[in-house]
mmCIF file of C-alpha atoms and ligand atoms in Angstrom:
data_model
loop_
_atom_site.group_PDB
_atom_site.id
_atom_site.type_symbol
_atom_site.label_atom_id
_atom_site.label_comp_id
_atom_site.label_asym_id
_atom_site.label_seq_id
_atom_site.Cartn_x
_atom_site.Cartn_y
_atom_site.Cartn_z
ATOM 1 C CA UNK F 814 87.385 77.970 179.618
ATOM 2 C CA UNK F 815 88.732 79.895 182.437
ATOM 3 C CA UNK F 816 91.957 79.057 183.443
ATOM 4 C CA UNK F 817 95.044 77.053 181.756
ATOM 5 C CA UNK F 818 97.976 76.060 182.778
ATOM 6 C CA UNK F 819 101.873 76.157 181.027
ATOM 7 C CA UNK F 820 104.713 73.883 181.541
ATOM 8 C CA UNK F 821 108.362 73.006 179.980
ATOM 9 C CA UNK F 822 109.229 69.517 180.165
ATOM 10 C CA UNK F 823 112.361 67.873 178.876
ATOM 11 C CA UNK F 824 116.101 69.236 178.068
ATOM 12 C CA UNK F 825 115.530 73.099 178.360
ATOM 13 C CA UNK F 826 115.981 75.029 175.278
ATOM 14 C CA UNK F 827 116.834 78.695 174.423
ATOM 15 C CA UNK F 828 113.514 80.195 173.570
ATOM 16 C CA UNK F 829 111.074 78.728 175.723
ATOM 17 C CA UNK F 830 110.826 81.715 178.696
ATOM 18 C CA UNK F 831 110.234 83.368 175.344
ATOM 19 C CA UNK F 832 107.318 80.915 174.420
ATOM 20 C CA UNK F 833 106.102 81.165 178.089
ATOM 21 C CA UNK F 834 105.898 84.951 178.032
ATOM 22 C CA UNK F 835 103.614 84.661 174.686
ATOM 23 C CA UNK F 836 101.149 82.247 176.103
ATOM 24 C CA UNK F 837 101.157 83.877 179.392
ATOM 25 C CA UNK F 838 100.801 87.610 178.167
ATOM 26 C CA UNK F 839 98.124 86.476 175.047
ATOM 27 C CA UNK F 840 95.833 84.482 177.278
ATOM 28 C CA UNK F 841 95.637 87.457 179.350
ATOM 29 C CA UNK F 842 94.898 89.453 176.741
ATOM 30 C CA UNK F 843 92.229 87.335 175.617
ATOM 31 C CA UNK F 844 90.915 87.535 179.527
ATOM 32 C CA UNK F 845 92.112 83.909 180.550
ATOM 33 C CA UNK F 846 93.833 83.322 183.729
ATOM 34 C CA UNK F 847 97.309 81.272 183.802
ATOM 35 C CA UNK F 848 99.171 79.111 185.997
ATOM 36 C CA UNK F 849 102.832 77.926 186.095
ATOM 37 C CA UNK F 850 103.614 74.949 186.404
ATOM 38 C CA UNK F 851 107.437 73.944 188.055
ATOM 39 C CA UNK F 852 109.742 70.970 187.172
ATOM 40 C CA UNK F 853 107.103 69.388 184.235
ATOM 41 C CA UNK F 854 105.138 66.923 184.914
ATOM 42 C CA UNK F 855 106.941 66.051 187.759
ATOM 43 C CA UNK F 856 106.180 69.264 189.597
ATOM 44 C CA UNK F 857 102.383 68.936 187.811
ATOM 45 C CA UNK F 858 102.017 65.657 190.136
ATOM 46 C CA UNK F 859 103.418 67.493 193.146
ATOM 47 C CA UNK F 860 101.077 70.061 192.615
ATOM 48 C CA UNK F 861 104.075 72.958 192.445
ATOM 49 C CA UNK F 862 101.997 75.320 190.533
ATOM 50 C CA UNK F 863 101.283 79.034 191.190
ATOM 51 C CA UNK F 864 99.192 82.197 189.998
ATOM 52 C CA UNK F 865 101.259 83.526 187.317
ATOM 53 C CA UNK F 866 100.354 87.436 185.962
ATOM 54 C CA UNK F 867 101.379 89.903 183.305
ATOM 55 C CA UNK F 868 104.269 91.148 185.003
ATOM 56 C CA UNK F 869 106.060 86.800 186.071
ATOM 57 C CA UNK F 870 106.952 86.776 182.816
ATOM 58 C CA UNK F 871 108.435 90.247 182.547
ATOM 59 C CA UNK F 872 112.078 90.559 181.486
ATOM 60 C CA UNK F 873 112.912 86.947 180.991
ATOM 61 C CA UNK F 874 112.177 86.804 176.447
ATOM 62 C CA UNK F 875 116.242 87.287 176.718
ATOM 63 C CA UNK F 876 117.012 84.397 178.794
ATOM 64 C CA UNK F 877 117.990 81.385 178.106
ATOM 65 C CA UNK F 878 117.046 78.114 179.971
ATOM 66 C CA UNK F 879 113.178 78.049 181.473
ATOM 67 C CA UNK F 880 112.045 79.776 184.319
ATOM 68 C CA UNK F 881 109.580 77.264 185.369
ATOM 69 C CA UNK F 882 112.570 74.708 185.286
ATOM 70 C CA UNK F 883 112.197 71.459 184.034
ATOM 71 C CA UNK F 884 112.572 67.868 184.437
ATOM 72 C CA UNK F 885 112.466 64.379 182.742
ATOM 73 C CA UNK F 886 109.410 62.434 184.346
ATOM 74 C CA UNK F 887 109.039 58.855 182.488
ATOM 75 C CA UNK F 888 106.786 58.342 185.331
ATOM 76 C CA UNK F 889 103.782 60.350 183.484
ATOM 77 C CA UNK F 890 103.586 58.009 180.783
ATOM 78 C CA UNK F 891 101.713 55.800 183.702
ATOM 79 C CA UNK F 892 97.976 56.117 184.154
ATOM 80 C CA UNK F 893 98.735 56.041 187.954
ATOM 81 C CA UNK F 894 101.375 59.501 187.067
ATOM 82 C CA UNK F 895 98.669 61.181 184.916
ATOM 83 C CA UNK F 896 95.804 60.828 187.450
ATOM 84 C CA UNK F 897 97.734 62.426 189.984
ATOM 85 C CA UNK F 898 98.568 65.158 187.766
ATOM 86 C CA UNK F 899 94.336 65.663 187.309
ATOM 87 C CA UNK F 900 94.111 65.340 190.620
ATOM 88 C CA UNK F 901 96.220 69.000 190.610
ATOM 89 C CA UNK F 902 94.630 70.410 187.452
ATOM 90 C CA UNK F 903 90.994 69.758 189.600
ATOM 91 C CA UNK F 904 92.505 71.291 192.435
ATOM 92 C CA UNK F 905 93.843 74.375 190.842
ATOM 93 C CA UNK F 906 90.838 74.388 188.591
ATOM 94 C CA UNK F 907 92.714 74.380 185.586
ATOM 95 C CA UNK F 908 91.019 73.237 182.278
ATOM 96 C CA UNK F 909 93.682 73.246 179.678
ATOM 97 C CA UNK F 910 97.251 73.184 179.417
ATOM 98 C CA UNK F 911 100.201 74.133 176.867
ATOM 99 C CA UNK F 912 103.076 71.779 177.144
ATOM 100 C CA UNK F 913 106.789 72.762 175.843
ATOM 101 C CA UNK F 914 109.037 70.360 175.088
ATOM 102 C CA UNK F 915 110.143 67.509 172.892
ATOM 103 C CA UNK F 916 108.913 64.250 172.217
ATOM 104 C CA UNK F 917 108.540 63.009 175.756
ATOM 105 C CA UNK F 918 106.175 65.681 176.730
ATOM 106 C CA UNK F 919 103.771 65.187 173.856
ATOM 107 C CA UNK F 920 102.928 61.912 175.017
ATOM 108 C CA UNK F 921 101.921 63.871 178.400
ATOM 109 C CA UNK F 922 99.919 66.691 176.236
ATOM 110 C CA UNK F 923 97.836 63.682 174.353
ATOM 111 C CA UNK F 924 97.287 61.849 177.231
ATOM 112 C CA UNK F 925 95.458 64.844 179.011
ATOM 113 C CA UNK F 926 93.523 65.175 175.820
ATOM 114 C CA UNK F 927 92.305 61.777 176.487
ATOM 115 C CA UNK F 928 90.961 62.424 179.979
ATOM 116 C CA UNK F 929 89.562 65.339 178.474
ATOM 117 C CA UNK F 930 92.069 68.118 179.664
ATOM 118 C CA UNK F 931 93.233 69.891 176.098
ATOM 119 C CA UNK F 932 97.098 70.203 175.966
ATOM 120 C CA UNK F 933 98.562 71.736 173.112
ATOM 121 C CA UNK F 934 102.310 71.079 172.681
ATOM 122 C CA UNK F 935 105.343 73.271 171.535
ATOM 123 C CA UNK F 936 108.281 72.023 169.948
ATOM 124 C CA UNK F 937 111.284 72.920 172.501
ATOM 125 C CA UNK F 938 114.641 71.495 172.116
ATOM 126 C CA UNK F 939 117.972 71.860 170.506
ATOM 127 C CA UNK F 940 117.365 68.752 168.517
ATOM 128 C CA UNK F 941 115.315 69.650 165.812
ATOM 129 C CA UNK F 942 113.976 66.588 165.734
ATOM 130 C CA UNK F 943 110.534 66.735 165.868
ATOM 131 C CA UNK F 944 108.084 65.703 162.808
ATOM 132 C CA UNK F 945 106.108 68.403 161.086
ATOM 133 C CA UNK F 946 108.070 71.435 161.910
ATOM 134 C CA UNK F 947 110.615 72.939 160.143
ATOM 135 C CA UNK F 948 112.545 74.420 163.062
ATOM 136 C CA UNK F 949 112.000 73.791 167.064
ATOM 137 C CA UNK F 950 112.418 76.298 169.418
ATOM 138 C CA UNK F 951 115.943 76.658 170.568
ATOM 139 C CA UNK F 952 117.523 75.036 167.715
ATOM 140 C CA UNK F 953 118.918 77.890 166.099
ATOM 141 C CA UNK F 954 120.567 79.428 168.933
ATOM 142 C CA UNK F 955 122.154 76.361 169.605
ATOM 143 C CA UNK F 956 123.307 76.303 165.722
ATOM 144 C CA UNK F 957 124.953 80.121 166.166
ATOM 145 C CA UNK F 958 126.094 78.930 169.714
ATOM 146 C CA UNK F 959 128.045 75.883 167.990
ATOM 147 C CA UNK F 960 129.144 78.481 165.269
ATOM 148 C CA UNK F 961 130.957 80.454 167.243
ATOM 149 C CA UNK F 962 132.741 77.584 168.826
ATOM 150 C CA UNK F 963 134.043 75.939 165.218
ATOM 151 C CA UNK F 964 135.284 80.041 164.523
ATOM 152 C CA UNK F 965 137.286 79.813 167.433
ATOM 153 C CA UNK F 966 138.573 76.738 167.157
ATOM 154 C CA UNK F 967 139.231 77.199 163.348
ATOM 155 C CA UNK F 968 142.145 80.202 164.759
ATOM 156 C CA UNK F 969 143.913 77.417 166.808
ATOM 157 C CA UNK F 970 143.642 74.642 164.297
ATOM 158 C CA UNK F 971 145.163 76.737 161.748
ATOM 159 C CA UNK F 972 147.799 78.436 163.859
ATOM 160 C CA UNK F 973 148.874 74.083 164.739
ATOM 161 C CA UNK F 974 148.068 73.087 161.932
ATOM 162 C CA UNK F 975 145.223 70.530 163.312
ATOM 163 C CA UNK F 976 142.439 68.871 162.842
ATOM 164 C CA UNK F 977 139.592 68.817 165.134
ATOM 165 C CA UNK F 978 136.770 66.658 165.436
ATOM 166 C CA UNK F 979 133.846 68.777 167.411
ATOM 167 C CA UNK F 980 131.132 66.517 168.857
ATOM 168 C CA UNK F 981 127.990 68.315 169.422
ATOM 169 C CA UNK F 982 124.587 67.282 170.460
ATOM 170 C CA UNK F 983 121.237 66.496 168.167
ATOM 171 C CA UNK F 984 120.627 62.775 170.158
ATOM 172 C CA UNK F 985 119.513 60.926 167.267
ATOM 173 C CA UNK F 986 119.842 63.888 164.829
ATOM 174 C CA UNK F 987 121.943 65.417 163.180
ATOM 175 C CA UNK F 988 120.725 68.700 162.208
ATOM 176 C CA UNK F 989 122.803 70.921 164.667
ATOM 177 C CA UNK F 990 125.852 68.780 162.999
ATOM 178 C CA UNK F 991 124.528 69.918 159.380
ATOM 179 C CA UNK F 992 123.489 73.339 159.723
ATOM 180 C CA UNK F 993 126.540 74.620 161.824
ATOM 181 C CA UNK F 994 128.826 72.536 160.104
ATOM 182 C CA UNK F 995 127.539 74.213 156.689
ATOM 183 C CA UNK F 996 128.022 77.701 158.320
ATOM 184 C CA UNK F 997 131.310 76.744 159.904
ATOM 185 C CA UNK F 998 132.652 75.830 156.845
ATOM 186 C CA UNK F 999 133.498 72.255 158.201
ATOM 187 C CA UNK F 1000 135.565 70.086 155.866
ATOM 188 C CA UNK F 1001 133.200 66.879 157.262
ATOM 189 C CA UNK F 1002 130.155 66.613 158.129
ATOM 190 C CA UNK F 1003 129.406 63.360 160.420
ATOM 191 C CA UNK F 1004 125.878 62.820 160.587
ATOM 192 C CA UNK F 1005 123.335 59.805 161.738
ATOM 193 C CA UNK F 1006 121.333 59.683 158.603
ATOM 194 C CA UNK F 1007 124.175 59.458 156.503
ATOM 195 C CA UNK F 1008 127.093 56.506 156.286
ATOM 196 C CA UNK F 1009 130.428 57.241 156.156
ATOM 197 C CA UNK F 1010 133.516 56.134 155.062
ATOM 198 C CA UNK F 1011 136.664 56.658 157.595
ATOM 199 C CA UNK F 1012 139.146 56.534 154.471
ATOM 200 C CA UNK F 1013 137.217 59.284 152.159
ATOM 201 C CA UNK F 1014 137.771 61.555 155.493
ATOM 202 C CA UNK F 1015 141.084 60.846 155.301
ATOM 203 C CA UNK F 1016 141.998 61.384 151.802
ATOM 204 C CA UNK F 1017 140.179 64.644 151.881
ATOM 205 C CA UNK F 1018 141.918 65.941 154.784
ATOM 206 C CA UNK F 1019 145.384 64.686 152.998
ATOM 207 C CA UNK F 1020 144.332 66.318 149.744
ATOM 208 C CA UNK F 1021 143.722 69.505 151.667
ATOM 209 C CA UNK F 1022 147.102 69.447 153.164
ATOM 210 C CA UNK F 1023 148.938 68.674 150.580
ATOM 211 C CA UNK F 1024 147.080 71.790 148.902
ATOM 212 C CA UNK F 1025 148.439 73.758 151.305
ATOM 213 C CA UNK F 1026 145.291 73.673 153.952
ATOM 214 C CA UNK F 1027 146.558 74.637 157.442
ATOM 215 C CA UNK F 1028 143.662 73.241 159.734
ATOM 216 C CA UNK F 1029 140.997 70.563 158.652
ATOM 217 C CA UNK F 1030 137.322 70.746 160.669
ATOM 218 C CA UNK F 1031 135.271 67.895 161.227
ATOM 219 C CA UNK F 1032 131.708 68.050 162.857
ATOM 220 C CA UNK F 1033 130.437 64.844 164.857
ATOM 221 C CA UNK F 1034 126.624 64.624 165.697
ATOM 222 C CA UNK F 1035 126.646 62.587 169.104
ATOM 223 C CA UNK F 1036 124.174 60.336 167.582
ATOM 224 C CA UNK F 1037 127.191 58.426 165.305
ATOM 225 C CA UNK F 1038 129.765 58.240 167.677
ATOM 226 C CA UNK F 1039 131.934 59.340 170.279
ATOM 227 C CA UNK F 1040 134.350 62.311 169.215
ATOM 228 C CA UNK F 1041 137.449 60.123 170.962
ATOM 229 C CA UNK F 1042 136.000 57.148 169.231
ATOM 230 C CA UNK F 1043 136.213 59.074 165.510
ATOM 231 C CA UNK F 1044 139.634 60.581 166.267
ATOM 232 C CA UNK F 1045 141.022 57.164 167.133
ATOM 233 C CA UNK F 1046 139.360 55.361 164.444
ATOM 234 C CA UNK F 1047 140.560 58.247 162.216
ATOM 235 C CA UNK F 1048 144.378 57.768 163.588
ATOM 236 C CA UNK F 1049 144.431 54.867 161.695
ATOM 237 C CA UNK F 1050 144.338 55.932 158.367
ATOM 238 C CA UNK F 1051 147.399 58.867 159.389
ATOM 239 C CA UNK F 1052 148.690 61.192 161.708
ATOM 240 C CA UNK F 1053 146.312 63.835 161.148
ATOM 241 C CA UNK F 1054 147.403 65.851 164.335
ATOM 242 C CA UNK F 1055 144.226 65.680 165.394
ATOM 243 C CA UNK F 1056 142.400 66.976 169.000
ATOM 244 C CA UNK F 1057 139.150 66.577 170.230
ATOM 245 C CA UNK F 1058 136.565 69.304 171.220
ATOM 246 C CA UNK F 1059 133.020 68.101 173.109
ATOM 247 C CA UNK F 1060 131.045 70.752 173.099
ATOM 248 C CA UNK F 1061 128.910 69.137 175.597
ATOM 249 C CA UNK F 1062 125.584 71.687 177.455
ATOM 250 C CA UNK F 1063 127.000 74.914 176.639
ATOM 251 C CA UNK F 1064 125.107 73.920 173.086
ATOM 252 C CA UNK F 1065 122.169 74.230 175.622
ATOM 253 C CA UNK F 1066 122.111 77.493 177.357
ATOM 254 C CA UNK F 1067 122.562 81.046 176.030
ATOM 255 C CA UNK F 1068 120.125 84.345 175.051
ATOM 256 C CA UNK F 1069 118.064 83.237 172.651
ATOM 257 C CA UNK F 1070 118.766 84.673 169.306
ATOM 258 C CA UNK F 1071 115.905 87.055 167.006
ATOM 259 C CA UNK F 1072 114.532 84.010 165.481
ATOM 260 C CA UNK F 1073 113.641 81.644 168.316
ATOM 261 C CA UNK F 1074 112.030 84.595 170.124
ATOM 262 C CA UNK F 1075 109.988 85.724 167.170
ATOM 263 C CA UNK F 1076 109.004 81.968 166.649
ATOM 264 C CA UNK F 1077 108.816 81.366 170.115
ATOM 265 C CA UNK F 1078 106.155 83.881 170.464
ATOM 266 C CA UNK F 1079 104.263 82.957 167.415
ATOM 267 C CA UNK F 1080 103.932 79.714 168.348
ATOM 268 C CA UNK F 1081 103.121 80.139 171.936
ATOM 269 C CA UNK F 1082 100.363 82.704 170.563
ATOM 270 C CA UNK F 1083 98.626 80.696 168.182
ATOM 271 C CA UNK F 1084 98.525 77.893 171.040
ATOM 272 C CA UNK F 1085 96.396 80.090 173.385
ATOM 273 C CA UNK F 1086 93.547 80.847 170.231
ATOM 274 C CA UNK F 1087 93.734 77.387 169.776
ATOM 275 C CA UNK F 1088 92.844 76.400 173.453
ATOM 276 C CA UNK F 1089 90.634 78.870 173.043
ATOM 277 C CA UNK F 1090 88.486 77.288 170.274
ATOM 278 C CA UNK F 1091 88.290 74.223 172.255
ATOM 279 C CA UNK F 1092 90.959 72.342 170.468
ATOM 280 C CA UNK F 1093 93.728 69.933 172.150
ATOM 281 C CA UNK F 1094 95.976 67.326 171.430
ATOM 282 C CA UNK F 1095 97.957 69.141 168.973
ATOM 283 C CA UNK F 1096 101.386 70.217 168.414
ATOM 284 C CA UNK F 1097 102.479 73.702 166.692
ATOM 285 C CA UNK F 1098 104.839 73.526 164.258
ATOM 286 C CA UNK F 1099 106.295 76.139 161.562
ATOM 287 C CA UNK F 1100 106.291 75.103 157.931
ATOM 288 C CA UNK F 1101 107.172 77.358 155.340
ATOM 289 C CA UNK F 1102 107.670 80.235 158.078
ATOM 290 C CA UNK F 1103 104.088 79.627 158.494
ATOM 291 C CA UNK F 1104 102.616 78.599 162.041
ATOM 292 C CA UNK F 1105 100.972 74.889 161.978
ATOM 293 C CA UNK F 1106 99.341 73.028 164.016
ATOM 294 C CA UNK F 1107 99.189 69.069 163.199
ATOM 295 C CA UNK F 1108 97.306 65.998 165.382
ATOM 296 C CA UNK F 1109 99.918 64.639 168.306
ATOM 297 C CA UNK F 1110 99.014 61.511 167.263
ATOM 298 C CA UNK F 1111 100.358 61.991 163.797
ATOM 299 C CA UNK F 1112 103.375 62.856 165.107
ATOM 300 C CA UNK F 1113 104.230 59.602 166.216
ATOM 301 C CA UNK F 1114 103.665 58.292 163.211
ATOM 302 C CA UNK F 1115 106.191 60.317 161.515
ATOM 303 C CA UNK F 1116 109.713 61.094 161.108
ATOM 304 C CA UNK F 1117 111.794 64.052 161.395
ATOM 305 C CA UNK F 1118 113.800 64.600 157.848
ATOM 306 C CA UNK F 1119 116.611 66.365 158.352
ATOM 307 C CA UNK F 1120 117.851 68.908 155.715
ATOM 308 C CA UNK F 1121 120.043 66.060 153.524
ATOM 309 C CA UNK F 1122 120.415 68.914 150.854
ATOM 310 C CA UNK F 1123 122.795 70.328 153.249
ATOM 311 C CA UNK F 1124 124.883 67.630 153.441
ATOM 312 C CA UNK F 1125 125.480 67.279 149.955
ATOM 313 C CA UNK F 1126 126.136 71.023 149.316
ATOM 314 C CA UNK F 1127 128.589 70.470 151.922
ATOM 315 C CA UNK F 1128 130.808 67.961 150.067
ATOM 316 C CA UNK F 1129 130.034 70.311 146.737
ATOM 317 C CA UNK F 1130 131.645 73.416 148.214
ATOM 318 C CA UNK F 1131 134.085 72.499 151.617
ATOM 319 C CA UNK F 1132 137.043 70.365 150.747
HETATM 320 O O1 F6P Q 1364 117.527 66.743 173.895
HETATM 321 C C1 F6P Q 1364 118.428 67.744 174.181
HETATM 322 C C2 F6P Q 1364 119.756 67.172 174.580
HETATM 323 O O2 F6P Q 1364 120.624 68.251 174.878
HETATM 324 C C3 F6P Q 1364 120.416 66.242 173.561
HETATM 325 O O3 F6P Q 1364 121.005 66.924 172.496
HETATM 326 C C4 F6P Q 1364 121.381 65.491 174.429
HETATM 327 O O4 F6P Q 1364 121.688 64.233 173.888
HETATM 328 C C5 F6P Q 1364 120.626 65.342 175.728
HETATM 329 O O5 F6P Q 1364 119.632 66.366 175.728
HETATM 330 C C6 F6P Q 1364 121.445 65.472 176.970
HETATM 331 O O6 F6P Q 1364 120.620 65.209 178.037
HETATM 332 P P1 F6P Q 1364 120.969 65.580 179.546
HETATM 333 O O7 F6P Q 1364 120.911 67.081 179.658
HETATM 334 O O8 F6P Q 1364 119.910 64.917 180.330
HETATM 335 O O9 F6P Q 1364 122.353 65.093 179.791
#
């Protein structure tokens, strides 16, 4: 093998110009060429791809966002899609390909794989919710990025006296809920995986106030509800003085902090030496701040498990 090829695909995350820089720079090292790849897979079938060297990917391990953009493509999970995209890899004469993203673009790696074009995927996205993986790149940034919202809005709900509901993102997850929630000292915790019962939130917040509490946090994953929803379902157990805060894509953009670098770069690392052993149709993951690799197809099989214990510490220590 020669020559491979790198693309981000999906909802950019913080962390994957960092995971671009470590396949680019190690598959150098190890005397490969490397290509770029624009927009996904949409920009794989267009054929926007170009020569990529030591010094594309220099000074962007701080930024946030991708550099080789990125795009949602449903269109590649058609044979009639991923032909065209071979089509380019032929044309470019590249063998192999790493592929960062979420779920979406792991049906794109494996597919390659089948035609006999090894993609190896990353886990990029806020989400955290991809199987076998502790962590996905981004998803801590995102967490501190959250946690410095709920600070802020902690001063104002306490000077008013408020509560706030905070909706932030996860899609069907809710581990950005859990872990900045836990951090943020949020009196609720509104996840997905975990019912919930509209008058318990209520008599918490009134216990707290009538403890003397001056401001009452509650964080919404987006995957339960609507924050305006919550708030006006909430309204009807009492006059909680409550306002509503949608954090919305700022959750999405942002330097990437230590850890989703340093992962970032292990991860994009360990891709390259495993292209380079001939393997494909796998996707990296970190376990036990160890760097995996499991099959794709296992993946799909599988569920991501949020970090429950969190949730349950939560109602231990934050009422
Ligand atoms: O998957 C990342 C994510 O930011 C989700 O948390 C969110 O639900 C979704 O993407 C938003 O998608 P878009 O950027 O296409 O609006």
């Amino acid at each position: 093998m020669k020559r491979i090829g790198i693309l981000t695909s999906g909802g950019d995350a913080p962390g994957m110009n960092a995971a671009i820089r470590a396949v680019t720079r190690k598959a150098i090292h190890e005397g490969l060429e490397v290509y770029g790849i624009n927009y996904g897979y949409a920009g794989l079938v267009a054929g926007d791809i170009f020569k990529m060297d030591e010094a594309t990917v220099g000074d962007i391990i701080q930024r946030g966002g991708t550099f080789l953009y990125s795009a949602r493509y449903p269109e590649f999970a058609q044979e009639e899609g991923q032909l065209k995209g071979i089509e380019q890899l032929n044309k470019f004469g590249i063998e192999a390909l790493v592929v960062i993203g979420g779920d979406g673009s792991y049906h794109g790696a494996l597919r390659l794989t089948e035609h006999g074009y090894n993609a190896i995927g990353l886990p990029g996205t806020i989400d955290n919710d991809i199987p076998y993986t502790d962590f996905t790149i981004g998803f801590d940034t995102s967490v501190n990025t959250v946690l410095e919202s709920i600070d802020r809005i902690r001063d104002t709900a306490t000077s008013h006296e408020r509560t706030f509901v905070i909706e932030v993102m996860g899609r069907g997850a809710g581990d950005i809920a859990l872990w900045s929630g836990v951090a943020g000292g949020a009196e609720a915790i509104i996840i997905p995986e975990k019912e919930f019962d509209m008058k318990q939130v209520a008599n918490k917040i009134r216990a707290g106030r009538n403890r003397g509490k001056k401001h009452t946090l509650i964080v919404l994953a987006e995957g339960v509800m609507h924050a305006d929803e919550f708030a006006e379902e909430l309204g009807k157990f009492g006059d909680f003085h409550t306002r509503v805060t949608v954090l919305g894509h700022v959750q999405r953009g942002g330097s990437p902090t230590a850890r989703d670098r340093v992962m970032a770069s292990q991860m994009g690392s360990y891709a390259v030496e495993l292209l380079m052993q001939g393997k494909g149709g796998l996707a990296i993951g970190i376990e036990n701040n160890k760097v995996v690799s499991h099959d794709i197809l296992d993946l799909f099989d599988a569920k991501h498990h949020s970090e429950i214990s969190l949730y349950d510490l939560n109602n231990d220590i934050s009422y």
